[in-house]
Coordinates of C-alpha atoms in Angstrom, one line a residue:
E1 CA 35.7 30.7 59.7
P2 CA 34.8 34.4 61.2
P3 CA 33.3 36.3 58.5
C4 CA 36.0 39.2 58.8
R5 CA 39.1 36.5 58.3
Q6 CA 37.1 35.4 55.5
Q7 CA 36.4 38.9 53.8
L8 CA 40.3 39.2 54.2
R9 CA 41.1 36.1 52.1
H10 CA 38.3 37.1 49.8
L11 CA 40.2 40.7 48.8
Q12 CA 43.2 38.5 49.0
D13 CA 42.3 36.1 46.4
S14 CA 41.3 39.6 44.4
A15 CA 37.6 38.2 44.2
G16 CA 37.5 37.4 40.4
I17 CA 38.3 40.9 39.3
A18 CA 39.6 42.0 35.7
A19 CA 41.3 45.2 34.5
R20 CA 41.8 45.4 31.0
L21 CA 44.4 47.7 29.9
P22 CA 43.8 49.6 28.4
P23 CA 40.3 49.5 29.8
R24 CA 37.0 50.7 27.1
L25 CA 35.2 53.5 28.5
E26 CA 32.5 54.0 25.8
G27 CA 28.6 54.3 27.5
R28 CA 27.6 55.6 30.7
W29 CA 29.2 55.5 33.8
V30 CA 27.4 56.8 37.0
S31 CA 27.9 57.4 40.7
T32 CA 26.0 54.8 43.3
G33 CA 25.2 57.5 46.1
C34 CA 26.0 61.2 47.0
E35 CA 29.9 61.7 47.2
V36 CA 31.7 63.8 49.2
R37 CA 35.0 65.6 47.9
P38 CA 37.4 67.7 50.1
G39 CA 35.9 70.8 50.9
P40 CA 33.4 69.6 51.3
E41 CA 31.8 69.5 48.0
F42 CA 28.8 66.8 47.9
L43 CA 28.1 65.8 44.2
T44 CA 27.1 63.0 41.8
R45 CA 28.5 62.6 38.4
S46 CA 27.4 60.8 35.3
Y47 CA 29.5 61.0 32.3
L48 CA 29.3 59.6 28.7
F49 CA 31.8 58.4 26.7
Y50 CA 31.4 58.0 22.9
T51 CA 33.1 55.6 20.5
N52 CA 35.2 58.8 19.0
R53 CA 36.9 59.6 22.1
L54 CA 34.4 62.7 22.6
F55 CA 32.8 62.9 26.2
K56 CA 30.1 64.7 27.8
A57 CA 30.1 64.6 31.6
L58 CA 27.5 66.3 34.0
Q59 CA 28.4 67.3 37.5
F60 CA 25.5 67.9 40.0
Y61 CA 26.5 69.8 43.3
Y62 CA 24.3 70.1 46.3
W63 CA 23.8 71.8 49.5
D64 CA 23.4 68.8 51.5
P65 CA 25.4 65.3 52.2
S66 CA 22.4 63.3 50.8
C67 CA 22.3 65.0 47.5
R68 CA 18.6 66.0 48.0
D69 CA 18.9 69.9 48.0
P70 CA 20.7 70.6 44.5
S71 CA 22.8 74.0 43.9
Y72 CA 24.3 73.8 40.1
S73 CA 24.9 71.8 37.7
L74 CA 28.1 71.8 35.4
V75 CA 27.8 70.1 31.6
I76 CA 31.3 69.4 30.2
K77 CA 32.4 68.3 26.9
G78 CA 35.4 67.2 25.4
K79 CA 37.9 64.3 24.0
L80 CA 40.0 62.3 26.1
R81 CA 43.1 60.1 24.6
L82 CA 44.2 56.9 26.1
R83 CA 47.6 56.8 26.4
Q84 CA 50.3 54.2 28.5
A85 CA 49.9 51.9 31.2
S86 CA 51.0 54.3 34.0
W87 CA 54.3 53.5 35.6
I88 CA 53.5 55.2 38.9
T89 CA 50.0 54.0 39.5
R90 CA 50.3 50.1 38.9
G91 CA 47.2 49.1 36.8
A92 CA 46.1 52.4 35.4
T93 CA 46.5 54.1 32.4
E94 CA 47.3 57.6 31.6
A95 CA 45.1 59.7 29.2
D96 CA 45.2 62.9 27.9
Y97 CA 41.8 65.5 27.9
H98 CA 40.8 68.5 26.2
L99 CA 37.8 70.7 27.1
H100 CA 36.0 71.9 24.4
K101 CA 33.3 73.9 26.7
V102 CA 31.6 73.4 30.2
G103 CA 28.1 75.0 31.0
I104 CA 26.8 75.5 34.7
V105 CA 23.4 75.7 35.1
F106 CA 21.7 76.7 38.8
H107 CA 19.2 75.4 40.6
S108 CA 18.3 78.4 42.6
P109 CA 19.0 82.3 43.2
R110 CA 21.4 81.8 46.0
A111 CA 23.4 79.4 43.9
M112 CA 23.4 81.6 41.5
R113 CA 24.4 84.9 43.6
E114 CA 27.2 82.6 45.5
V115 CA 28.9 81.8 42.0
A116 CA 28.6 84.8 40.3
S117 CA 30.3 86.2 43.1
R118 CA 33.2 84.2 43.3
I119 CA 33.9 84.1 39.6
N120 CA 33.4 88.0 39.9
Q121 CA 36.3 88.0 42.7
T122 CA 38.7 85.6 41.3
S123 CA 39.0 85.8 37.8
G124 CA 40.6 87.6 35.6
E125 CA 39.5 90.3 33.1
G126 CA 37.7 87.8 30.9
C127 CA 35.5 86.9 33.4
R128 CA 34.6 90.0 35.7
G129 CA 31.0 90.8 33.6
F130 CA 30.4 87.0 33.8
L131 CA 27.0 87.5 35.1
P132 CA 26.1 91.1 35.1
P133 CA 24.7 92.5 38.7
G134 CA 21.0 92.8 38.4
R135 CA 20.7 90.1 36.3
S136 CA 17.8 87.6 37.6
W137 CA 17.4 83.9 37.8
A138 CA 16.2 82.2 35.2
P139 CA 15.7 78.4 35.6
G140 CA 17.0 76.0 33.5
A141 CA 19.0 79.1 31.9
L142 CA 23.0 77.4 30.7
Y143 CA 25.6 79.9 31.3
E144 CA 29.5 79.4 29.7
V145 CA 31.7 79.0 31.7
L146 CA 34.8 77.6 29.6
S147 CA 34.8 77.6 25.7
A148 CA 38.0 76.6 23.9
K149 CA 37.0 78.5 21.1
T150 CA 36.8 81.8 22.8
E151 CA 39.8 81.0 25.0
R152 CA 38.0 81.9 28.2
D153 CA 37.8 80.2 31.1
C154 CA 36.1 81.4 34.4
T155 CA 36.4 78.1 35.8
A156 CA 39.2 78.1 38.5
A157 CA 36.5 79.9 41.0
L158 CA 34.7 76.9 40.9
G159 CA 37.9 74.9 42.4
F160 CA 36.7 73.4 39.0
A161 CA 39.6 71.1 37.1
M162 CA 38.9 67.5 35.2
H163 CA 42.5 66.2 35.9
E164 CA 40.5 63.2 37.4
L165 CA 40.6 61.9 33.3
S166 CA 44.2 61.8 33.4
L167 CA 44.2 58.7 35.5
V168 CA 41.8 56.0 34.7
R169 CA 41.0 52.1 35.2
V170 CA 38.6 49.9 34.5
E171 CA 37.6 46.9 36.9
R172 CA 35.2 44.0 35.9
H173 CA 33.7 41.4 38.5
F174 CA 30.9 39.1 38.8
Q175 CA 27.7 39.4 41.7
P176 CA 26.3 37.0 42.5
L177 CA 22.4 37.0 42.2
L178 CA 20.7 37.0 45.9
Q179 CA 17.4 36.0 44.7
P180 CA 17.4 32.3 45.8
Q181 CA 15.3 30.8 42.8
Q182 CA 18.3 32.0 40.6
S183 CA 21.6 30.8 40.1
G184 CA 24.7 32.5 38.0
S185 CA 25.6 35.8 38.4
R186 CA 25.7 39.6 36.9
P187 CA 28.9 41.4 35.6
V188 CA 29.5 44.8 37.3
E189 CA 31.8 47.4 35.8
E190 CA 33.6 49.8 37.7
L191 CA 35.5 52.9 36.8
Y192 CA 38.1 54.6 38.4
L193 CA 39.4 58.4 37.8
G194 CA 42.1 60.2 39.4
D195 CA 41.8 61.3 42.7
I196 CA 41.2 65.3 43.8
H197 CA 43.8 66.6 46.0
T198 CA 42.9 67.3 49.5
D199 CA 44.2 71.0 49.6
W200 CA 41.8 73.1 47.3
G201 CA 44.5 75.3 46.5
E202 CA 46.5 72.4 45.0
R203 CA 44.0 70.9 43.0
L204 CA 43.7 73.1 39.9
H205 CA 47.3 71.6 38.8
Y206 CA 47.4 68.3 40.9
R207 CA 48.2 65.2 38.5
P208 CA 46.6 62.2 40.4
T209 CA 48.4 59.3 41.2
G210 CA 45.8 57.6 43.3
Y211 CA 41.4 57.5 42.7
Q212 CA 38.1 58.7 43.8
R213 CA 35.1 56.4 44.4
P214 CA 34.6 54.4 41.6
L215 CA 31.8 55.3 39.0
Q216 CA 29.6 52.3 38.0
S217 CA 28.4 51.4 34.6
A218 CA 25.1 51.9 34.2
L219 CA 24.2 49.0 32.3
H220 CA 26.4 46.8 34.4
H221 CA 26.2 47.8 38.1
V222 CA 25.9 46.1 41.2
H223 CA 22.1 45.3 42.2
P224 CA 20.2 46.9 44.1
C225 CA 21.2 50.4 43.4
P226 CA 18.3 53.1 43.7
A227 CA 20.5 55.7 42.7
C228 CA 21.9 54.8 39.5
G229 CA 18.9 54.8 37.6
I230 CA 17.8 58.4 39.2
I231 CA 21.5 59.5 38.3
S232 CA 21.4 58.3 34.8
R233 CA 18.2 59.2 33.7
A234 CA 19.0 62.8 34.9
D235 CA 20.5 65.8 32.9
E236 CA 22.0 69.6 33.3
H237 CA 18.3 71.2 33.7
H238 CA 16.9 68.0 36.2
P239 CA 19.3 67.2 38.3
P240 CA 19.1 63.6 40.3
I241 CA 17.6 64.0 43.8
L242 CA 18.2 60.8 45.2
P243 CA 16.1 58.8 48.1
A244 CA 15.9 60.1 51.6
R245 CA 17.9 58.2 54.3
A246 CA 17.4 57.7 57.6
A247 CA 20.3 59.4 59.5
L248 CA 21.9 56.3 61.6
P249 CA 23.9 57.5 65.2
M250 CA 26.9 57.1 65.3
Q251 CA 28.0 52.9 65.6
L252 CA 31.9 52.0 66.2
S253 CA 31.8 49.5 67.8
G254 CA 32.7 46.2 66.3
S255 CA 35.0 44.9 63.0
W256 CA 35.5 46.5 60.3
V257 CA 37.4 45.5 56.9
S258 CA 38.2 46.6 53.5
T259 CA 35.7 46.0 50.5
H260 CA 38.3 45.9 47.8
C261 CA 41.8 46.6 47.4
E262 CA 42.4 50.6 48.3
V263 CA 44.8 52.9 46.4
R264 CA 46.2 55.8 48.2
P265 CA 48.0 58.8 46.4
A266 CA 52.0 58.4 45.9
V267 CA 50.7 54.9 45.2
L268 CA 50.2 52.6 47.9
F269 CA 48.1 49.1 47.8
L270 CA 46.7 48.4 51.1
T271 CA 43.4 46.9 52.8
R272 CA 42.5 47.7 56.3
Y273 CA 41.1 45.8 59.2
F274 CA 39.7 47.7 62.5
T275 CA 38.0 46.6 65.7
F276 CA 36.6 49.4 68.2
H277 CA 35.5 48.7 71.5
G278 CA 33.2 51.1 72.2
N279 CA 33.3 50.2 76.3
N280 CA 36.5 51.5 76.8
H281 CA 37.3 53.5 73.6
T282 CA 40.4 51.5 72.4
W283 CA 40.8 50.6 69.1
E284 CA 43.1 47.9 67.0
G285 CA 44.0 47.9 63.3
H286 CA 46.0 46.2 61.0
Y287 CA 47.2 47.6 57.9
Y288 CA 48.1 45.2 55.0
H289 CA 50.2 46.9 52.3
Y290 CA 50.9 45.2 49.3
S291 CA 52.9 46.2 45.9
D292 CA 50.2 45.6 43.4
P293 CA 46.8 47.2 42.7
L294 CA 45.1 43.5 43.4
C295 CA 46.5 43.4 46.8
R296 CA 48.3 39.9 46.0
Q297 CA 52.5 40.4 46.9
P298 CA 52.0 41.8 50.1
T299 CA 55.3 44.4 51.4
F300 CA 54.3 44.8 54.9
T301 CA 51.9 45.0 57.6
I302 CA 51.4 47.0 60.5
Y303 CA 49.1 46.4 63.5
A304 CA 48.4 49.7 65.8
S305 CA 46.6 50.4 68.9
G306 CA 45.3 53.4 70.9
H307 CA 42.5 55.0 72.1
Y308 CA 40.1 57.2 70.9
S309 CA 37.7 60.1 71.8
Q310 CA 34.2 60.8 72.2
G311 CA 32.6 62.0 68.4
V312 CA 31.0 64.7 68.1
P313 CA 28.8 65.9 65.2
S314 CA 31.3 67.7 62.5
A315 CA 30.0 71.4 62.1
K316 CA 31.8 71.6 58.7
V317 CA 30.9 68.4 57.2
R318 CA 27.3 67.9 57.5
G319 CA 26.5 64.2 58.4
G320 CA 30.2 63.0 59.5
T321 CA 31.4 62.9 63.5
E322 CA 34.7 64.0 64.1
L323 CA 37.2 62.2 66.9
A324 CA 40.4 62.4 67.7
F325 CA 42.7 59.1 67.6
K326 CA 45.7 58.2 69.7
V327 CA 48.2 55.5 68.6
T328 CA 50.4 53.9 71.1
Q329 CA 51.8 50.8 69.8
A330 CA 52.6 49.4 66.9
R331 CA 54.6 46.3 65.4
V332 CA 55.4 45.7 61.7
T333 CA 55.9 42.8 59.8
P334 CA 57.7 42.9 56.7
M335 CA 56.5 40.5 53.7
D336 CA 59.0 40.9 51.2
Q337 CA 62.9 41.1 51.0
V338 CA 63.1 45.0 49.7
T339 CA 61.6 46.0 53.0
V340 CA 63.4 43.7 55.1
V341 CA 66.7 45.2 53.1
M342 CA 64.9 48.7 53.8
L343 CA 64.4 48.4 57.4
N344 CA 67.6 46.6 58.3
S345 CA 69.7 49.3 56.7
S346 CA 67.6 51.7 58.8
E347 CA 69.5 54.6 61.2
A348 CA 70.1 53.0 64.4
G349 CA 66.9 53.1 66.9
S350 CA 64.5 54.9 64.4
C351 CA 62.8 51.6 63.4
G352 CA 62.8 48.5 66.0
L353 CA 66.3 46.8 67.0
E354 CA 69.0 47.5 64.3
G355 CA 69.6 44.9 61.7
S356 CA 67.1 42.2 63.1
W357 CA 64.5 42.3 60.9
S358 CA 63.6 39.2 59.0
A359 CA 60.3 38.6 56.7
G360 CA 57.3 37.2 57.9
V361 CA 58.6 37.9 61.4
E362 CA 56.6 40.8 63.3
Q363 CA 58.4 43.1 65.3
D364 CA 57.3 46.0 68.0
I365 CA 58.2 49.0 67.3
T366 CA 56.8 51.0 69.9
A367 CA 60.3 51.3 72.0
T368 CA 62.1 53.3 69.1
N369 CA 59.0 55.3 69.0
G370 CA 58.1 54.2 65.8
C371 CA 59.7 53.5 62.6
L372 CA 61.2 56.5 60.8
A373 CA 61.7 54.4 57.7
L374 CA 58.0 53.8 57.5
G375 CA 57.1 57.5 58.7
I376 CA 55.4 56.3 61.7
K377 CA 55.6 58.2 65.1
L378 CA 54.5 57.2 68.4
P379 CA 52.6 58.6 70.6
H380 CA 50.6 59.7 68.0
T381 CA 47.4 61.6 67.6
E382 CA 45.0 61.9 64.5
Y383 CA 42.0 64.6 64.2
E384 CA 39.8 62.4 62.5
L385 CA 36.2 62.2 60.5
F386 CA 34.2 59.3 60.3
K387 CA 30.6 58.5 59.3
T388 CA 28.6 55.3 59.4
E389 CA 26.0 54.3 56.7
Q390 CA 23.6 51.4 55.5
D391 CA 23.9 50.3 52.0
T392 CA 21.1 48.8 50.0
Q393 CA 21.6 45.5 51.0
E394 CA 21.3 46.6 55.0
R395 CA 24.9 46.2 55.4
S396 CA 26.7 48.3 57.8
L397 CA 29.5 50.8 56.2
L398 CA 32.2 52.8 58.1
Y399 CA 33.4 55.8 56.3
I400 CA 36.9 57.2 57.7
G401 CA 38.0 60.6 56.5
E402 CA 40.8 60.5 53.3
R403 CA 44.2 61.3 54.0
P404 CA 46.1 64.4 53.6
T405 CA 46.8 63.8 49.5
D406 CA 50.5 65.1 50.2
G407 CA 51.2 61.9 52.5
S408 CA 51.1 64.2 55.6
S409 CA 49.2 63.1 58.8
P410 CA 45.9 64.9 60.2
D411 CA 47.5 66.0 63.5
S412 CA 46.7 69.0 63.9
P413 CA 42.9 69.8 64.0
D414 CA 43.1 72.0 61.5
K415 CA 44.5 69.3 59.0
R416 CA 41.2 67.0 59.9
P417 CA 39.7 66.0 56.4
T418 CA 36.7 67.1 54.8
S419 CA 36.4 64.1 52.9
Y420 CA 36.2 60.4 52.9
Q421 CA 37.9 57.2 51.8
A422 CA 36.7 53.9 50.4
P423 CA 34.0 52.6 53.1
L424 CA 35.1 49.3 55.7
I425 CA 32.2 46.9 55.5
Q426 CA 31.2 46.0 59.1
C427 CA 32.3 41.7 59.6
A428 CA 31.6 41.3 63.3
A429 CA 29.1 43.0 66.0
A430 CA 30.6 44.4 69.2
S431 CA 30.0 41.2 70.7
E432 CA 31.7 39.3 68.1
E433 CA 34.7 41.5 68.5
F434 CA 37.9 39.0 68.2
S435 CA 41.2 40.3 68.9
N436 CA 43.4 37.8 67.6
Y437 CA 45.8 39.3 64.6
I438 CA 44.9 38.0 61.2
S439 CA 48.6 37.5 59.8
L440 CA 48.7 36.7 56.1
K441 CA 51.6 34.1 55.3
Y442 CA 54.9 35.3 54.3
V443 CA 55.4 33.6 50.7
A444 CA 58.9 33.3 49.3
R445 CA 59.0 32.7 45.6
K446 CA 61.7 29.4 44.9
D447 CA 63.3 29.5 41.8
A448 CA 64.2 26.3 40.2
N449 CA 67.2 26.0 41.9
G450 CA 65.8 26.3 45.3
I451 CA 66.9 29.8 45.6
E452 CA 64.8 32.6 46.8
A453 CA 63.9 34.5 44.2
L454 CA 63.1 37.9 44.3
K455 CA 59.9 39.3 42.8
P456 CA 60.9 42.4 40.8
L457 CA 58.9 44.9 42.1
P458 CA 57.7 48.3 40.0
V459 CA 59.9 51.1 39.8
A460 CA 58.0 53.4 41.2
F461 CA 57.7 51.1 44.4
L462 CA 61.8 51.3 44.5
L463 CA 62.0 54.8 43.6
F464 CA 59.3 55.8 46.3
I465 CA 61.2 53.4 49.3
A466 CA 64.2 55.2 48.2
L467 CA 62.7 58.6 49.0
L468 CA 60.9 57.2 52.1
F469 CA 58.0 59.0 51.2
L470 CA 56.2 56.0 52.5
R471 CA 53.1 56.9 54.9
W472 CA 51.4 54.2 56.6
D473 CA 47.6 54.3 57.7

C-alpha cells in the first residue's frame, strides 16, 4: 500500500487519540520548536498550570525564525476557570481567564528601545511614562506592563492578549518506541489553545474558534524533542536558545499529507493531501472535510489542481518562500446528506449541474466557475507562503501559509500570510508521485428498518452551512 494512502487511512482511524472532557491541565506544557505567529512574530512558550487554577505562562520572543536571538520575554500570571464544552468548536472546552500581572524582561537595549517607543506612542495616559527616557537597559530587570491591582494595562502596544486560553483541548495518544530492542509505547499529551487572529488589528478582541500549533506536556512529549528540554528549563531571565538547524532549500516536488485532523477557525475539520510536480510546476490537492474533531465523519471532499509560480524568498517572513498558486480545475464529492441537500438547493449554475448531486458521487465544478455554496471561485489565484523543514527524525515537513481568520482568501499580495498552518509530512518523493485520486468511502448509516439514518450534525455546522460561510482550502 503506498505510504500516502497509509497515512490518510491512519488519520481516518484517528490514530488512537483520546481527548478528555473536561481536560486536565496541571503541569508544564512547552513548544516543540520555534513558532511563527501572524506578523510575523517568532516565539517559544512554556505554560505552567497549578492544581488551584492559577497559571504562570512564559512567552519568549525572538528576532529570528530559528529562535536563537531573543528580544524579550513575558511572564504572565493569572487564573483559569474551565467552563462548558464549546458548542462552536466540537471537542474543545471553553474557559474564562483572569490576568493578575504581566511583566516584561528585555534581552537587549534594542528590544527595550523598540518596545518602550511602541508603548509610549500607542498607550493611554497611564502608560505614557512606561520607561522614562534615558533609562538605560538593565539585563534581568522585570518591568510590569499589566497589573490587575493598579488597573494598569500597557500590553495593547505589544499586540498582546491571552484569548488563546479561552479555548482548550488536550489530546493524548501513544508513540511507539523507536528502538529495535524495545517494544511498547509511551504516552504523548498535547495542549491545543485558541488560534491567534491573522489580522493584527483584530487579535486583541478575537474569540478563538480554531487552534494554534499544540504545546506538548513536558513530561509526556514525542521523543526525540531537543527543543522541549531547553524550553522547559528556561525562565524569563534565561530564554531558550534553540539548536542551530541547517537551512534547507525549498523542495516542493513529491506528495505531502496531513499529520493529524486539522481544525480551521469557524470550525472546519479537514485533512489535506497534495502532490507537486516540479518539472512542469503543476499541483493537485485533495481536501477531505469532516464534521468532527477526529476526522471520522466525512462531509465533502474537494479535488483541485492548477499550476504555481517560481518561489522567491520572502522579505517579510524570514525563512519563508513566496509563491503564487493558480487553481484552474476542481471537483467536489459530497459525503453526507446535509451537504447533498445544500448543494442541490444552491442557485442554478452556481455549483455543478443543478439538482444532480448525490452522496459519494464526484462532480466537476470547473464549468460553473467553482461552487458558490462552498466558497470556491475558479479560476483563482492565491498568494502563498511556504517553508520546508526536517523534523528530528529527518522526515521532510511542508508548512503552508495560515488562512486568513475571517474566512477570506489570500487573493492579493497584501493578504499573503505571515504565519503557517500545521505542517504536512512528505509521504512520497518526486519519483514516487502518483496522481490517482484517494477517495474516502461514502458510508451512510442504516437504521434497524434499513432506512438510511442521517447522523445528527452539530448545531454549529448547520448554522454554518446556513450562513454559507464555508471556506474550502
